[in-house]
Tab-separated table of C-alpha atoms in Angstrom:
chain	number	residue	atom	x	y	z
R	1	MET	CA	-15.474	6.358	-28.311
R	2	GLY	CA	-15.918	2.588	-28.461
R	3	ILE	CA	-17.467	0.379	-25.814
R	4	ILE	CA	-14.092	-0.738	-24.459
R	5	ASP	CA	-13.055	2.895	-24.121
R	6	GLN	CA	-16.192	3.477	-22.064
R	7	VAL	CA	-15.364	0.516	-19.807
R	8	ARG	CA	-11.781	1.759	-19.454
R	9	MET	CA	-12.979	5.240	-18.529
R	10	LEU	CA	-15.221	3.845	-15.785
R	11	HIS	CA	-12.305	1.711	-14.574
R	12	GLU	CA	-9.915	4.674	-14.476
R	13	GLU	CA	-12.478	6.751	-12.577
R	14	GLY	CA	-12.800	4.020	-9.948
R	15	LEU	CA	-16.490	3.394	-10.712
R	16	PHE	CA	-16.064	-0.327	-10.200
R	17	SER	CA	-19.681	-1.293	-9.535
R	18	ASN	CA	-20.530	0.426	-12.840
R	19	VAL	CA	-17.703	-1.469	-14.551
R	20	ALA	CA	-19.051	-4.767	-13.213
R	21	ILE	CA	-22.526	-4.159	-14.636
R	22	LEU	CA	-21.401	-2.890	-18.035
R	23	ALA	CA	-18.614	-5.456	-18.462
R	24	SER	CA	-20.972	-8.321	-17.633
R	25	LEU	CA	-23.436	-7.152	-20.285
R	26	VAL	CA	-20.754	-6.568	-22.935
R	27	LYS	CA	-19.102	-9.903	-22.148
R	28	THR	CA	-22.349	-11.802	-22.782
R	29	ALA	CA	-23.101	-9.751	-25.911
R	30	SER	CA	-19.632	-10.460	-27.332
R	31	GLU	CA	-20.127	-14.186	-26.757
R	32	GLN	CA	-23.300	-14.011	-28.865
R	33	ASN	CA	-21.730	-11.769	-31.504
R	34	SER	CA	-18.105	-12.666	-32.216
R	35	GLU	CA	-17.580	-9.488	-34.250
R	36	LEU	CA	-18.489	-7.137	-31.407
R	37	LEU	CA	-14.981	-7.143	-29.901
R	38	THR	CA	-11.502	-7.890	-31.208
R	39	GLY	CA	-9.249	-10.377	-29.414
R	40	PRO	CA	-7.282	-7.691	-27.541
R	41	GLU	CA	-10.548	-5.969	-26.561
R	42	LYS	CA	-11.903	-9.238	-25.137
R	43	TYR	CA	-8.764	-9.540	-23.029
R	44	GLN	CA	-9.081	-5.957	-21.783
R	45	LEU	CA	-12.749	-6.432	-20.963
R	46	GLN	CA	-12.043	-9.541	-18.885
R	47	VAL	CA	-9.300	-7.774	-16.907
R	48	TYR	CA	-11.408	-4.677	-16.245
R	49	TYR	CA	-14.337	-6.866	-15.200
R	50	ALA	CA	-12.130	-8.912	-12.857
R	51	ASP	CA	-10.592	-5.735	-11.403
R	52	ALA	CA	-14.072	-4.449	-10.614
R	53	LEU	CA	-15.037	-7.698	-8.886
R	54	PHE	CA	-11.764	-7.608	-6.934
R	55	GLU	CA	-12.425	-4.065	-5.729
R	56	MET	CA	-15.897	-5.183	-4.667
R	57	GLN	CA	-14.222	-7.969	-2.634
R	58	GLU	CA	-15.769	-10.740	-4.744
R	59	TYR	CA	-12.441	-12.554	-4.806
R	60	LYS	CA	-13.560	-15.972	-6.050
R	61	SER	CA	-15.475	-14.508	-8.991
R	62	ALA	CA	-12.581	-12.161	-9.758
R	63	GLU	CA	-10.127	-15.076	-9.828
R	64	VAL	CA	-12.286	-16.962	-12.319
R	65	ILE	CA	-12.445	-13.963	-14.673
R	66	TYR	CA	-8.711	-13.223	-14.341
R	67	ARG	CA	-7.937	-16.808	-15.351
R	68	LYS	CA	-10.255	-16.502	-18.352
R	69	ALA	CA	-8.415	-13.308	-19.305
R	70	LEU	CA	-5.106	-15.190	-19.283
R	71	GLN	CA	-6.629	-17.854	-21.547
R	72	VAL	CA	-7.665	-15.142	-24.026
R	73	LYS	CA	-4.166	-13.635	-23.874
R	74	LYS	CA	-2.615	-17.050	-24.491
R	75	VAL	CA	-4.667	-17.398	-27.675
R	76	LEU	CA	-3.584	-13.914	-28.767
R	77	ASN	CA	0.081	-14.755	-28.180
R	78	LYS	CA	-0.248	-17.950	-30.246
R	79	SER	CA	-1.898	-16.026	-33.086
R	80	LYS	CA	0.985	-13.555	-33.146
R	81	ALA	CA	3.491	-16.381	-33.123
R	82	LYS	CA	1.783	-17.994	-36.115
R	83	ALA	CA	2.039	-14.674	-37.920
R	84	SER	CA	5.850	-15.053	-37.649
R	85	GLN	CA	6.092	-12.409	-34.959
R	86	PRO	CA	7.780	-13.123	-31.646
R	87	PRO	CA	5.229	-13.325	-28.826
R	88	PRO	CA	5.248	-10.290	-26.563
R	89	PRO	CA	6.750	-10.669	-23.109
R	90	ALA	CA	4.437	-10.829	-20.107
R	91	THR	CA	5.319	-7.215	-19.396
R	92	SER	CA	4.560	-6.011	-22.930
R	93	ASN	CA	3.850	-2.333	-23.491
R	94	ASP	CA	1.305	-2.948	-26.255
R	95	GLY	CA	-1.304	-0.990	-24.359
R	96	LEU	CA	-2.923	-4.090	-22.917
R	97	PRO	CA	-3.056	-4.889	-19.194
R	98	SER	CA	0.122	-6.666	-18.076
R	99	GLU	CA	-0.046	-10.443	-17.683
R	100	LEU	CA	2.226	-10.126	-14.652
R	101	ASN	CA	-0.263	-7.823	-12.974
R	102	VAL	CA	-3.068	-10.243	-13.771
R	103	ARG	CA	-1.131	-13.133	-12.194
R	104	TYR	CA	-0.402	-10.963	-9.167
R	105	ARG	CA	-4.096	-10.195	-8.823
R	106	ILE	CA	-4.869	-13.935	-8.959
R	107	TYR	CA	-2.385	-14.370	-6.104
R	108	GLU	CA	-4.204	-11.625	-4.159
R	109	CYS	CA	-7.543	-13.327	-4.744
R	110	ASN	CA	-6.193	-16.590	-3.349
R	111	TYR	CA	-4.536	-14.798	-0.441
R	112	HIS	CA	-7.795	-13.141	0.561
R	113	GLN	CA	-9.439	-16.572	0.418
R	114	LYS	CA	-6.590	-17.995	2.560
R	115	ASN	CA	-5.601	-20.407	-0.231
R	116	TYR	CA	-1.915	-19.856	0.549
R	117	ARG	CA	-0.416	-22.788	-1.339
R	118	GLU	CA	-2.354	-21.897	-4.479
R	119	ALA	CA	-1.226	-18.301	-4.024
R	120	ILE	CA	2.385	-19.518	-3.952
R	121	ALA	CA	1.840	-21.632	-7.076
R	122	VAL	CA	0.503	-18.597	-8.963
R	123	LEU	CA	3.511	-16.447	-8.053
R	124	GLU	CA	5.948	-19.264	-8.797
R	125	SER	CA	4.472	-19.473	-12.307
R	126	ILE	CA	6.039	-16.060	-12.990
R	127	PRO	CA	9.585	-16.605	-14.350
R	128	ALA	CA	12.218	-15.557	-11.789
R	129	LYS	CA	13.737	-12.925	-14.097
R	130	GLN	CA	10.345	-11.234	-14.526
R	131	ARG	CA	9.487	-11.077	-10.815
R	132	LYS	CA	9.139	-7.540	-9.554
R	133	PRO	CA	9.946	-6.684	-5.912
R	134	LYS	CA	6.280	-6.943	-4.909
R	135	VAL	CA	6.174	-10.509	-6.276
R	136	ASN	CA	9.294	-11.539	-4.359
R	137	MET	CA	7.979	-9.822	-1.234
R	138	ALA	CA	4.686	-11.685	-1.462
R	139	LEU	CA	6.478	-14.985	-2.072
R	140	ALA	CA	8.829	-14.396	0.864
R	141	LYS	CA	5.972	-13.770	3.272
R	142	LEU	CA	4.038	-16.795	1.999
R	143	TYR	CA	7.089	-19.064	2.280
R	144	GLN	CA	7.664	-17.778	5.814
R	145	ARG	CA	4.012	-18.402	6.680
R	146	ILE	CA	4.214	-22.081	5.725
R	147	GLY	CA	7.665	-22.603	7.253
R	148	ASN	CA	9.817	-22.694	4.102
R	149	GLU	CA	12.573	-20.531	5.528
R	150	ARG	CA	15.330	-20.924	2.932
R	151	PRO	CA	13.291	-19.742	-0.093
R	152	ALA	CA	11.820	-17.002	2.116
R	153	VAL	CA	15.334	-15.699	2.840
R	154	THR	CA	16.202	-15.826	-0.863
R	155	CYS	CA	13.096	-13.834	-1.834
R	156	PHE	CA	13.587	-11.208	0.886
R	157	LYS	CA	17.161	-10.734	-0.363
R	158	GLU	CA	15.917	-10.327	-3.929
R	159	VAL	CA	13.610	-7.547	-2.732
R	160	LEU	CA	16.506	-5.737	-1.064
R	161	LYS	CA	18.687	-6.022	-4.166
R	162	GLN	CA	16.236	-3.765	-5.991
R	163	CYS	CA	14.825	-1.820	-3.028
R	164	PRO	CA	17.498	-1.585	-0.307
R	165	LEU	CA	15.196	0.312	2.051
R	166	ALA	CA	12.299	-2.148	1.941
R	167	LEU	CA	12.279	-2.305	5.725
R	168	GLU	CA	9.662	-5.046	6.044
R	169	ALA	CA	12.029	-7.282	4.079
R	170	VAL	CA	14.755	-6.305	6.570
R	171	LEU	CA	12.530	-7.398	9.455
R	172	GLY	CA	11.722	-10.604	7.609
R	173	LEU	CA	15.397	-11.531	7.231
R	174	LEU	CA	16.184	-10.740	10.869
R	175	SER	CA	13.237	-12.837	12.043
R	176	LEU	CA	14.585	-15.736	9.968
R	177	GLY	CA	17.949	-15.610	11.733
R	178	VAL	CA	20.003	-13.665	9.183
R	179	LYS	CA	22.723	-11.698	10.982
R	180	GLY	CA	22.411	-7.946	11.296
R	181	THR	CA	25.769	-7.400	9.574
R	182	GLU	CA	24.604	-9.341	6.521
R	183	VAL	CA	21.323	-7.435	6.412
R	184	ALA	CA	23.215	-4.132	6.749
R	185	ALA	CA	25.339	-5.101	3.750
R	186	LEU	CA	22.151	-5.489	1.690
R	187	THR	CA	20.633	-2.217	2.897
R	188	ILE	CA	22.527	0.713	4.392
R	189	ASN	CA	25.971	-0.372	3.236
R	190	SER	CA	24.760	-0.862	-0.337
R	191	LEU	CA	23.570	2.731	-0.695
R	192	PRO	CA	25.879	5.209	-2.479
R	193	ASN	CA	25.068	8.015	-0.055
R	194	THR	CA	24.301	7.349	3.602
R	195	ASN	CA	24.570	10.894	4.899
R	196	ASN	CA	21.951	11.657	7.528
R	197	LEU	CA	21.020	7.974	7.828
R	198	GLU	CA	22.657	7.280	11.208
R	199	TRP	CA	19.166	6.802	12.658
R	200	LEU	CA	18.558	3.937	10.217
R	201	THR	CA	21.690	2.168	11.469
R	202	PHE	CA	20.348	2.356	15.039
R	203	TRP	CA	16.915	1.180	13.882
R	204	LEU	CA	18.479	-1.884	12.256
R	205	LYS	CA	20.645	-2.626	15.316
R	206	GLY	CA	17.632	-2.407	17.596
R	207	HIS	CA	15.712	-4.939	15.545
R	208	ALA	CA	18.777	-7.191	15.287
R	209	TYR	CA	18.980	-7.259	19.091
R	210	ASN	CA	15.256	-7.982	19.251
R	211	ALA	CA	15.598	-10.875	16.795
R	212	SER	CA	18.405	-12.380	18.887
R	213	LYS	CA	16.247	-11.925	22.039
R	214	ASP	CA	18.707	-9.487	23.613
R	215	TYR	CA	15.866	-7.293	24.791
R	216	ALA	CA	17.936	-5.171	27.201
R	217	LYS	CA	20.211	-3.996	24.364
R	218	ALA	CA	17.188	-3.516	22.112
R	219	VAL	CA	15.604	-1.267	24.758
R	220	SER	CA	18.812	0.735	25.115
R	221	THR	CA	19.133	1.134	21.336
R	222	PHE	CA	15.534	2.193	20.704
R	223	LYS	CA	15.627	4.527	23.715
R	224	SER	CA	18.706	6.313	22.392
R	225	LEU	CA	17.166	6.384	18.920
R	226	GLU	CA	13.996	8.008	20.199
R	227	SER	CA	15.604	10.493	22.568
R	228	GLY	CA	18.802	11.413	20.768
R	229	SER	CA	17.974	11.464	17.055
R	230	VAL	CA	15.628	13.004	14.531
R	231	LEU	CA	13.042	10.319	15.351
R	232	ARG	CA	11.859	11.774	18.637
R	233	GLU	CA	8.169	11.013	19.269
R	234	ASN	CA	7.953	8.676	16.288
R	235	SER	CA	5.182	6.196	17.089
R	236	ILE	CA	6.858	3.267	15.304
R	237	VAL	CA	10.087	3.689	17.271
R	238	LEU	CA	8.141	4.089	20.516
R	239	CYS	CA	6.187	0.903	19.771
R	240	CYS	CA	9.484	-0.944	19.284
R	241	LEU	CA	10.721	0.428	22.618
R	242	ALA	CA	7.519	-0.546	24.422
R	243	GLU	CA	7.494	-4.029	22.904
R	244	ASN	CA	11.043	-4.723	24.034
R	245	HIS	CA	10.302	-3.423	27.531
R	246	PHE	CA	7.408	-5.889	27.575
R	247	LEU	CA	9.500	-8.799	26.299
R	248	ALA	CA	12.170	-7.990	28.877
R	249	GLY	CA	9.518	-8.285	31.600
R	250	ASP	CA	9.463	-4.573	32.440
R	251	LEU	CA	5.689	-4.214	32.341
R	252	ALA	CA	5.569	-0.835	34.074
R	253	ASN	CA	7.782	0.921	31.518
R	254	ALA	CA	6.066	-0.914	28.668
R	255	ALA	CA	2.719	0.485	29.829
R	256	LEU	CA	4.125	3.994	30.171
R	257	VAL	CA	5.538	3.990	26.641
R	258	TYR	CA	2.369	2.505	25.126
R	259	LYS	CA	0.365	5.204	26.926
R	260	ARG	CA	2.638	7.771	25.319
R	261	VAL	CA	2.131	6.179	21.890
R	262	HIS	CA	-1.632	6.279	22.287
R	263	SER	CA	-1.604	9.921	23.383
R	264	LEU	CA	0.612	10.889	20.419
R	265	ASP	CA	-1.389	8.952	17.825
R	266	MET	CA	-4.848	7.716	18.763
R	267	LEU	CA	-5.181	6.058	15.341
R	268	CYS	CA	-2.164	3.829	15.985
R	269	LEU	CA	-3.142	0.155	16.373
R	270	ARG	CA	0.283	-1.427	16.694
R	271	GLY	CA	0.883	-2.804	20.188
R	272	MET	CA	-2.469	-1.653	21.489
R	273	ASP	CA	-3.436	-5.276	22.191
R	274	ILE	CA	-0.417	-5.531	24.522
R	275	TYR	CA	-1.309	-2.181	26.076
R	276	ALA	CA	-4.824	-3.499	26.717
R	277	TYR	CA	-3.356	-6.546	28.453
R	278	LEU	CA	-1.186	-4.313	30.619
R	279	LEU	CA	-4.165	-2.158	31.617
R	280	ALA	CA	-6.184	-5.286	32.419
R	281	HIS	CA	-3.254	-6.658	34.422
R	282	GLU	CA	-3.301	-3.483	36.567
R	283	LYS	CA	-7.135	-3.543	36.825
R	284	GLN	CA	-7.389	-0.102	35.216
R	285	LYS	CA	-10.932	-0.634	33.951
R	286	GLU	CA	-11.795	2.935	33.035
R	287	GLU	CA	-8.605	3.448	31.010
R	288	LEU	CA	-9.137	0.066	29.339
R	289	MET	CA	-12.721	0.863	28.355
R	290	SER	CA	-11.615	4.217	26.958
R	291	LEU	CA	-8.841	2.565	24.957
R	292	ALA	CA	-11.139	-0.169	23.603
R	293	SER	CA	-13.800	2.338	22.548
R	294	LYS	CA	-11.284	4.560	20.773
R	295	LEU	CA	-9.703	1.613	18.965
R	296	MET	CA	-13.107	0.335	17.870
R	297	ALA	CA	-13.821	3.786	16.418
R	298	VAL	CA	-10.661	3.474	14.303
R	299	THR	CA	-11.567	0.141	12.681
R	300	GLU	CA	-13.384	-3.122	13.275
R	301	GLN	CA	-11.273	-4.891	10.657
R	302	ARG	CA	-8.220	-5.454	12.881
R	303	ALA	CA	-7.761	-7.704	15.900
R	304	GLU	CA	-6.501	-5.083	18.358
R	305	PRO	CA	-9.875	-3.378	19.074
R	306	TRP	CA	-11.585	-6.719	19.706
R	307	ILE	CA	-8.739	-7.864	21.970
R	308	ALA	CA	-8.991	-4.674	24.005
R	309	MET	CA	-12.758	-5.166	24.372
R	310	GLY	CA	-12.160	-8.768	25.392
R	311	TYR	CA	-9.726	-7.767	28.140
R	312	TYR	CA	-12.181	-5.173	29.432
R	313	TYR	CA	-15.031	-7.668	29.808
R	314	SER	CA	-12.738	-10.367	31.194
R	315	ASN	CA	-12.242	-8.046	34.178
R	316	ILE	CA	-15.991	-8.012	34.871
R	317	PRO	CA	-16.982	-11.422	36.342
R	318	SER	CA	-20.677	-10.974	35.514
R	319	ARG	CA	-19.846	-10.180	31.856
R	320	ALA	CA	-17.016	-12.677	31.278
R	321	SER	CA	-19.012	-14.445	28.559
R	322	ARG	CA	-18.750	-11.283	26.464
R	323	ALA	CA	-14.965	-11.659	26.545
R	324	VAL	CA	-15.340	-15.024	24.778
R	325	TYR	CA	-17.424	-13.346	22.077
R	326	PHE	CA	-14.790	-10.664	21.509
R	327	ALA	CA	-12.018	-13.265	21.475
R	328	GLN	CA	-13.877	-15.126	18.731
R	329	LYS	CA	-14.282	-11.894	16.753
């Protein structure tokens, strides 16, 4: 088993810190001894090394190595072309890591660094015909983030052409003003068999009402979906119901439904920031502290736990400065 096979084995086993050490050593050794690795092996080594850095959240370093990998691959493609062979497509099945996946990883590195325009440029460098749904989805969300609504709509639609039940893309189109009937044509109505999918029709209608700010109809739709379908006690549906109660100004029912969500699924984070506000609004300090503590035990990497803590301390005049700290977090 060669050295690249050893690196690949570590990579496949998820031993990324081990990959980073070994790949760094082999990379330097191959630069001193040009015969140590073949061209394809150098490309593989760079990708495995970058993957390891990415998994270790060293995004800037990973991006640099991914870009070097693409440079190596470009040289390989030119060498094949000179040998009178057509260059392999970016999605070649020659056993080497896909160039498309490498470009997608470069996008992810930039996204994690909040370099959104560079992230867009990386994805746009992938030819439209080679863009997989995840590429179009990423582009759509980035376009929407920077306010480019028309290309965002186009990319969301491309996702649904290949994956009609990509429901985040559905929500994206509705939020951008696309009519529910048009979205339904791309999703439910495009499926060959819609038996037992009546609940999905109601789900789409509820979100269409929400997008058009008809919160009363959204409440009615989600309520009937939750109580009269196979989605009873589904936390996502209940969160939609609670959110629309809140947007309609019905704070009491919003709080009741969020309380139900939290009791059904204490790991659920969606809407718990609104629930914390509602508890603070009603001066329910003990319930708020309990909620904040439980959310913090779930994760410290999301905003909702910190918001809940902030609302709790904002209700204690002598500790109000702590609320500012949690808001900053």
